[in-house]
């Protein structure tokens, strides 16, 4: 696995397997609407680089921000939860 320094860490769910070293991870963020006070869900998908970790759809993983690996990959899978 590559070394990373700094960067944010997130926990998300694997929703897709693209290629040998790429997976799609969905992050869910809950926030309260400022005026109506209702709790809303916001989802975002990230392409992540994975090496040496066997991930399948539905697994929960920890990802960390890193320098760009390709045009759309800016995260690295650290571990499977």
Coordinates of C-alpha atoms in Angstrom, one line a residue:
X1 CA 0.0 0.0 0.0
X2 CA 1.2 3.5 -0.7
X3 CA 2.1 5.9 2.1
X4 CA -0.1 8.9 2.5
X5 CA 0.4 12.0 4.6
X6 CA -2.4 14.1 5.8
X7 CA -5.7 14.1 4.0
X8 CA -9.2 13.4 5.2
X9 CA -10.5 9.9 6.2
X10 CA -14.0 8.7 5.5
X11 CA -16.0 5.5 6.0
X12 CA -18.2 4.4 3.1
X13 CA -19.9 1.5 1.4
X14 CA -18.6 -0.2 -1.7
X15 CA -21.2 0.1 -4.5
X16 CA -19.3 -0.9 -7.6
X17 CA -16.2 -2.7 -8.8
X18 CA -14.7 -1.0 -11.9
X19 CA -11.4 -2.6 -12.7
X20 CA -8.7 -4.6 -11.0
X21 CA -7.5 -1.7 -8.8
X22 CA -10.6 0.6 -8.7
X23 CA -13.8 0.5 -6.6
X24 CA -16.6 3.0 -6.3
X25 CA -17.4 4.0 -2.7
X26 CA -20.6 5.8 -1.6
X27 CA -20.4 8.3 1.3
X28 CA -23.6 9.3 3.1
X29 CA -23.8 12.6 4.9
X30 CA -26.6 13.6 7.2
X31 CA -27.4 17.3 7.7
X32 CA -30.2 19.4 9.1
X33 CA -32.0 21.8 6.7
X34 CA -31.3 25.3 8.0
X35 CA -34.9 26.6 7.7
X36 CA -37.2 23.5 8.1
X37 CA -35.0 21.5 10.5
X38 CA -35.6 18.2 8.7
X39 CA -32.7 15.8 8.6
X40 CA -31.6 15.1 5.0
X41 CA -29.3 12.6 3.4
X42 CA -26.7 13.6 0.8
X43 CA -24.7 10.9 -1.0
X44 CA -21.6 11.2 -3.0
X45 CA -19.6 8.6 -4.9
X46 CA -15.8 8.4 -5.1
X47 CA -13.5 6.3 -7.2
X48 CA -10.8 4.7 -4.9
X49 CA -7.6 2.9 -5.6
X50 CA -7.3 -0.5 -3.8
X51 CA -4.2 -2.7 -3.5
X52 CA -4.0 -6.0 -1.6
X53 CA -7.4 -5.7 0.0
X54 CA -10.2 -8.0 -1.3
X55 CA -13.4 -5.8 -1.5
X56 CA -16.8 -6.8 -2.7
X57 CA -20.0 -4.8 -3.2
X58 CA -21.6 -4.1 0.2
X59 CA -18.4 -4.0 2.2
X60 CA -17.7 -1.1 4.5
X61 CA -14.2 0.5 3.9
X62 CA -12.1 3.3 5.2
X63 CA -10.7 5.6 2.5
X64 CA -8.1 8.4 2.8
X65 CA -7.5 11.4 0.5
X66 CA -4.3 11.2 -1.4
X67 CA -2.6 12.9 -4.3
X68 CA -4.3 12.2 -7.6
X69 CA -3.7 8.7 -8.9
X70 CA -5.6 9.3 -12.2
X71 CA -8.1 11.8 -13.6
X72 CA -10.9 10.7 -11.2
X73 CA -9.2 8.8 -8.5
X74 CA -8.1 10.8 -5.4
X75 CA -8.7 8.4 -2.6
X76 CA -7.0 5.2 -1.4
X77 CA -8.6 2.3 0.5
X78 CA -6.9 2.0 3.9
X79 CA -8.7 -0.9 5.4
X80 CA -11.9 -3.0 5.3
X81 CA -14.2 -2.6 8.4

